Amino acid sequence: MLIRSKAQIIKDEIVTHGLLIFFSLIMLFPVALSLMTSFKTKTDVMVLPPRFFPPEWTLEGYLKVFQSDLIPIYMPNSAINAFVSTIITVIFAAFAAYGFSRFKFKGSRALQLGILGLMMIPGVTNLVSYYKLGSQLGILSTHLIMVLVYTGFE
């Protein structure tokens, strides 16, 4: 059994927390950059080299979005698509998880690994197939095709 001194434990915790903070900042940088960009003017967005903080803060982009006539259409559509696809995904996942946890059958491990392997394939690779399917079924520009796509991504 390895016995570590209190100083070694504190040193390890400082290093661990330092690394966690460092990688958290790396992960949060794109979010912060997007937020800062949302307060820039159109010309400030395209300036090279890019600046993190906007030289002139503006709410022009937000005003344009919220004054749009399409927001009352887009928001309910997004909410409906997200809600329905989440419910469908949770139901399928719950049934699959229950079946895999309660019933041991020949090939269950291979099936689990197959599902895990399919989850590693980016959902974007199926977009052309989804488009062709929606086009052939005549359901493009409907909630149904969006729910199918979102459910396929999840």
Short mmCIF file of the C-alpha atoms (twelve columns), coordinates in Angstrom:
data_MODEL
# 
_entry.id   MODEL 
# 
loop_
_atom_site.group_PDB 
_atom_site.id 
_atom_site.type_symbol 
_atom_site.label_atom_id 
_atom_site.label_alt_id 
_atom_site.label_comp_id 
_atom_site.label_asym_id 
_atom_site.label_seq_id 
_atom_site.Cartn_x 
_atom_site.Cartn_y 
_atom_site.Cartn_z 
_atom_site.pdbx_PDB_model_num 
ATOM 1   C CA . MET A 1   0.000   0.000   0.000   1 
ATOM 2   C CA . LEU A 2   1.347   3.388   -1.016  1 
ATOM 3   C CA . ILE A 3   1.462   5.960   1.762   1 
ATOM 4   C CA . ARG A 4   1.495   9.559   0.605   1 
ATOM 5   C CA . SER A 5   2.332   12.558  2.705   1 
ATOM 6   C CA . LYS A 6   -0.118  15.383  3.216   1 
ATOM 7   C CA . ALA A 7   2.117   17.666  1.115   1 
ATOM 8   C CA . GLN A 8   2.042   15.160  -1.773  1 
ATOM 9   C CA . ILE A 9   -1.763  14.901  -1.570  1 
ATOM 10  C CA . ILE A 10  -2.106  18.700  -1.632  1 
ATOM 11  C CA . LYS A 11  0.319   18.927  -4.568  1 
ATOM 12  C CA . ASP A 12  -1.647  16.284  -6.480  1 
ATOM 13  C CA . GLU A 13  -4.926  18.108  -5.816  1 
ATOM 14  C CA . ILE A 14  -3.460  21.425  -6.984  1 
ATOM 15  C CA . VAL A 15  -2.201  19.832  -10.200 1 
ATOM 16  C CA . THR A 16  -5.516  18.034  -10.753 1 
ATOM 17  C CA . HIS A 17  -7.611  21.145  -10.166 1 
ATOM 18  C CA . GLY A 18  -5.262  23.231  -12.287 1 
ATOM 19  C CA . LEU A 19  -5.656  20.815  -15.194 1 
ATOM 20  C CA . LEU A 20  -9.433  20.733  -14.727 1 
ATOM 21  C CA . ILE A 21  -9.613  24.531  -14.769 1 
ATOM 22  C CA . PHE A 22  -7.335  24.715  -17.818 1 
ATOM 23  C CA . PHE A 23  -9.379  22.229  -19.853 1 
ATOM 24  C CA . SER A 24  -12.655 23.808  -18.694 1 
ATOM 25  C CA . LEU A 25  -11.478 27.160  -20.020 1 
ATOM 26  C CA . ILE A 26  -10.525 25.531  -23.329 1 
ATOM 27  C CA . MET A 27  -14.000 23.968  -23.572 1 
ATOM 28  C CA . LEU A 28  -15.773 27.220  -22.650 1 
ATOM 29  C CA . PHE A 29  -13.790 29.430  -25.036 1 
ATOM 30  C CA . PRO A 30  -15.992 28.772  -28.126 1 
ATOM 31  C CA . VAL A 31  -19.118 29.514  -26.089 1 
ATOM 32  C CA . ALA A 32  -17.643 32.778  -24.804 1 
ATOM 33  C CA . LEU A 33  -16.457 33.709  -28.304 1 
ATOM 34  C CA . SER A 34  -19.942 33.093  -29.711 1 
ATOM 35  C CA . LEU A 35  -21.478 35.212  -26.979 1 
ATOM 36  C CA . MET A 36  -19.018 38.059  -27.574 1 
ATOM 37  C CA . THR A 37  -19.572 37.825  -31.332 1 
ATOM 38  C CA . SER A 38  -23.313 38.188  -30.831 1 
ATOM 39  C CA . PHE A 39  -22.694 41.710  -29.498 1 
ATOM 40  C CA . LYS A 40  -20.550 42.809  -32.484 1 
ATOM 41  C CA . THR A 41  -21.653 44.683  -35.572 1 
ATOM 42  C CA . LYS A 42  -21.541 42.944  -38.950 1 
ATOM 43  C CA . THR A 43  -18.289 44.655  -39.892 1 
ATOM 44  C CA . ASP A 44  -16.647 43.837  -36.539 1 
ATOM 45  C CA . VAL A 45  -17.427 40.151  -37.031 1 
ATOM 46  C CA . MET A 46  -15.435 40.058  -40.287 1 
ATOM 47  C CA . VAL A 47  -12.404 42.046  -39.129 1 
ATOM 48  C CA . LEU A 48  -8.982  40.367  -39.327 1 
ATOM 49  C CA . PRO A 49  -7.342  39.572  -37.002 1 
ATOM 50  C CA . PRO A 50  -10.441 38.779  -34.975 1 
ATOM 51  C CA . ARG A 51  -10.953 40.484  -31.623 1 
ATOM 52  C CA . PHE A 52  -12.466 38.746  -28.624 1 
ATOM 53  C CA . PHE A 53  -14.254 41.779  -27.178 1 
ATOM 54  C CA . PRO A 54  -16.357 43.924  -29.491 1 
ATOM 55  C CA . PRO A 55  -15.020 47.469  -29.921 1 
ATOM 56  C CA . GLU A 56  -18.601 48.697  -30.060 1 
ATOM 57  C CA . TRP A 57  -21.264 46.783  -28.141 1 
ATOM 58  C CA . THR A 58  -24.578 46.469  -29.951 1 
ATOM 59  C CA . LEU A 59  -27.860 44.606  -29.585 1 
ATOM 60  C CA . GLU A 60  -28.571 44.937  -33.321 1 
ATOM 61  C CA . GLY A 61  -28.484 41.181  -33.942 1 
ATOM 62  C CA . TYR A 62  -30.843 40.396  -31.070 1 
ATOM 63  C CA . LEU A 63  -33.261 43.133  -32.131 1 
ATOM 64  C CA . LYS A 64  -33.268 41.810  -35.691 1 
ATOM 65  C CA . VAL A 65  -33.999 38.272  -34.502 1 
ATOM 66  C CA . PHE A 66  -36.788 39.195  -32.105 1 
ATOM 67  C CA . GLN A 67  -38.408 41.617  -34.541 1 
ATOM 68  C CA . SER A 68  -38.545 38.906  -37.187 1 
ATOM 69  C CA . ASP A 69  -41.966 37.614  -38.162 1 
ATOM 70  C CA . LEU A 70  -40.618 34.057  -38.190 1 
ATOM 71  C CA . ILE A 71  -39.765 33.714  -34.479 1 
ATOM 72  C CA . PRO A 72  -43.366 32.777  -33.540 1 
ATOM 73  C CA . ILE A 73  -43.064 29.978  -36.111 1 
ATOM 74  C CA . TYR A 74  -39.515 28.797  -35.370 1 
ATOM 75  C CA . MET A 75  -39.735 28.583  -31.584 1 
ATOM 76  C CA . PRO A 76  -42.817 26.319  -31.348 1 
ATOM 77  C CA . ASN A 77  -41.464 24.160  -34.191 1 
ATOM 78  C CA . SER A 78  -38.163 23.697  -32.380 1 
ATOM 79  C CA . ALA A 79  -39.907 22.965  -29.083 1 
ATOM 80  C CA . ILE A 80  -42.246 20.403  -30.650 1 
ATOM 81  C CA . ASN A 81  -39.443 18.663  -32.555 1 
ATOM 82  C CA . ALA A 82  -37.140 18.550  -29.523 1 
ATOM 83  C CA . PHE A 83  -39.857 17.361  -27.136 1 
ATOM 84  C CA . VAL A 84  -41.275 14.619  -29.359 1 
ATOM 85  C CA . SER A 85  -37.884 13.271  -30.463 1 
ATOM 86  C CA . THR A 86  -36.636 13.252  -26.862 1 
ATOM 87  C CA . ILE A 87  -39.707 11.349  -25.667 1 
ATOM 88  C CA . ILE A 88  -39.359 8.770   -28.465 1 
ATOM 89  C CA . THR A 89  -35.636 8.339   -27.796 1 
ATOM 90  C CA . VAL A 90  -36.122 7.924   -24.054 1 
ATOM 91  C CA . ILE A 91  -38.858 5.322   -24.592 1 
ATOM 92  C CA . PHE A 92  -36.729 3.283   -27.010 1 
ATOM 93  C CA . ALA A 93  -33.657 3.588   -24.792 1 
ATOM 94  C CA . ALA A 94  -35.603 2.540   -21.678 1 
ATOM 95  C CA . PHE A 95  -36.977 -0.559  -23.376 1 
ATOM 96  C CA . ALA A 96  -33.550 -1.483  -24.739 1 
ATOM 97  C CA . ALA A 97  -31.844 -0.892  -21.385 1 
ATOM 98  C CA . TYR A 98  -34.447 -2.964  -19.568 1 
ATOM 99  C CA . GLY A 99  -34.123 -5.800  -22.058 1 
ATOM 100 C CA . PHE A 100 -30.329 -5.835  -21.909 1 
ATOM 101 C CA . SER A 101 -30.241 -5.659  -18.113 1 
ATOM 102 C CA . ARG A 102 -32.906 -8.288  -17.374 1 
ATOM 103 C CA . PHE A 103 -32.575 -10.814 -20.158 1 
ATOM 104 C CA . LYS A 104 -29.370 -12.589 -21.034 1 
ATOM 105 C CA . PHE A 105 -29.567 -14.112 -24.492 1 
ATOM 106 C CA . LYS A 106 -27.123 -15.373 -27.046 1 
ATOM 107 C CA . GLY A 107 -25.614 -12.449 -28.908 1 
ATOM 108 C CA . SER A 108 -26.731 -9.773  -26.443 1 
ATOM 109 C CA . ARG A 109 -23.135 -8.633  -25.890 1 
ATOM 110 C CA . ALA A 110 -22.540 -8.407  -29.644 1 
ATOM 111 C CA . LEU A 111 -25.779 -6.475  -30.058 1 
ATOM 112 C CA . GLN A 112 -24.771 -4.031  -27.295 1 
ATOM 113 C CA . LEU A 113 -21.379 -3.512  -28.917 1 
ATOM 114 C CA . GLY A 114 -23.090 -3.025  -32.286 1 
ATOM 115 C CA . ILE A 115 -25.359 -0.336  -30.841 1 
ATOM 116 C CA . LEU A 116 -22.386 1.329   -29.188 1 
ATOM 117 C CA . GLY A 117 -20.466 1.198   -32.463 1 
ATOM 118 C CA . LEU A 118 -23.357 2.793   -34.362 1 
ATOM 119 C CA . MET A 119 -23.479 5.589   -31.784 1 
ATOM 120 C CA . MET A 120 -19.898 6.453   -32.715 1 
ATOM 121 C CA . ILE A 121 -20.849 7.216   -36.317 1 
ATOM 122 C CA . PRO A 122 -21.748 10.904  -36.702 1 
ATOM 123 C CA . GLY A 123 -25.436 11.456  -37.429 1 
ATOM 124 C CA . VAL A 124 -24.575 13.865  -40.245 1 
ATOM 125 C CA . THR A 125 -23.457 10.909  -42.367 1 
ATOM 126 C CA . ASN A 126 -27.114 9.887   -42.695 1 
ATOM 127 C CA . LEU A 127 -28.492 13.259  -43.836 1 
ATOM 128 C CA . VAL A 128 -28.604 12.356  -47.524 1 
ATOM 129 C CA . SER A 129 -30.488 9.153   -46.682 1 
ATOM 130 C CA . TYR A 130 -32.941 11.086  -44.507 1 
ATOM 131 C CA . TYR A 131 -33.483 13.599  -47.299 1 
ATOM 132 C CA . LYS A 132 -34.125 10.882  -49.885 1 
ATOM 133 C CA . LEU A 133 -36.499 9.100   -47.497 1 
ATOM 134 C CA . GLY A 134 -38.391 12.309  -46.748 1 
ATOM 135 C CA . SER A 135 -38.562 13.193  -50.423 1 
ATOM 136 C CA . GLN A 136 -39.883 9.764   -51.448 1 
ATOM 137 C CA . LEU A 137 -42.472 9.761   -48.663 1 
ATOM 138 C CA . GLY A 138 -43.474 13.355  -49.381 1 
ATOM 139 C CA . ILE A 139 -42.863 14.495  -45.816 1 
ATOM 140 C CA . LEU A 140 -40.177 17.138  -46.360 1 
ATOM 141 C CA . SER A 141 -40.870 20.361  -44.422 1 
ATOM 142 C CA . THR A 142 -42.966 18.523  -41.831 1 
ATOM 143 C CA . HIS A 143 -42.534 17.812  -38.151 1 
ATOM 144 C CA . LEU A 144 -42.404 14.100  -38.890 1 
ATOM 145 C CA . ILE A 145 -39.166 14.193  -40.875 1 
ATOM 146 C CA . MET A 146 -37.557 16.485  -38.294 1 
ATOM 147 C CA . VAL A 147 -38.536 14.141  -35.460 1 
ATOM 148 C CA . LEU A 148 -37.150 11.184  -37.416 1 
ATOM 149 C CA . VAL A 149 -33.861 13.011  -38.042 1 
ATOM 150 C CA . TYR A 150 -33.488 14.145  -34.424 1 
ATOM 151 C CA . THR A 151 -34.376 10.688  -33.141 1 
ATOM 152 C CA . GLY A 152 -31.825 9.180   -35.517 1 
ATOM 153 C CA . PHE A 153 -29.167 11.597  -34.255 1 
ATOM 154 C CA . GLU A 154 -29.841 10.713  -30.640 1 
# 
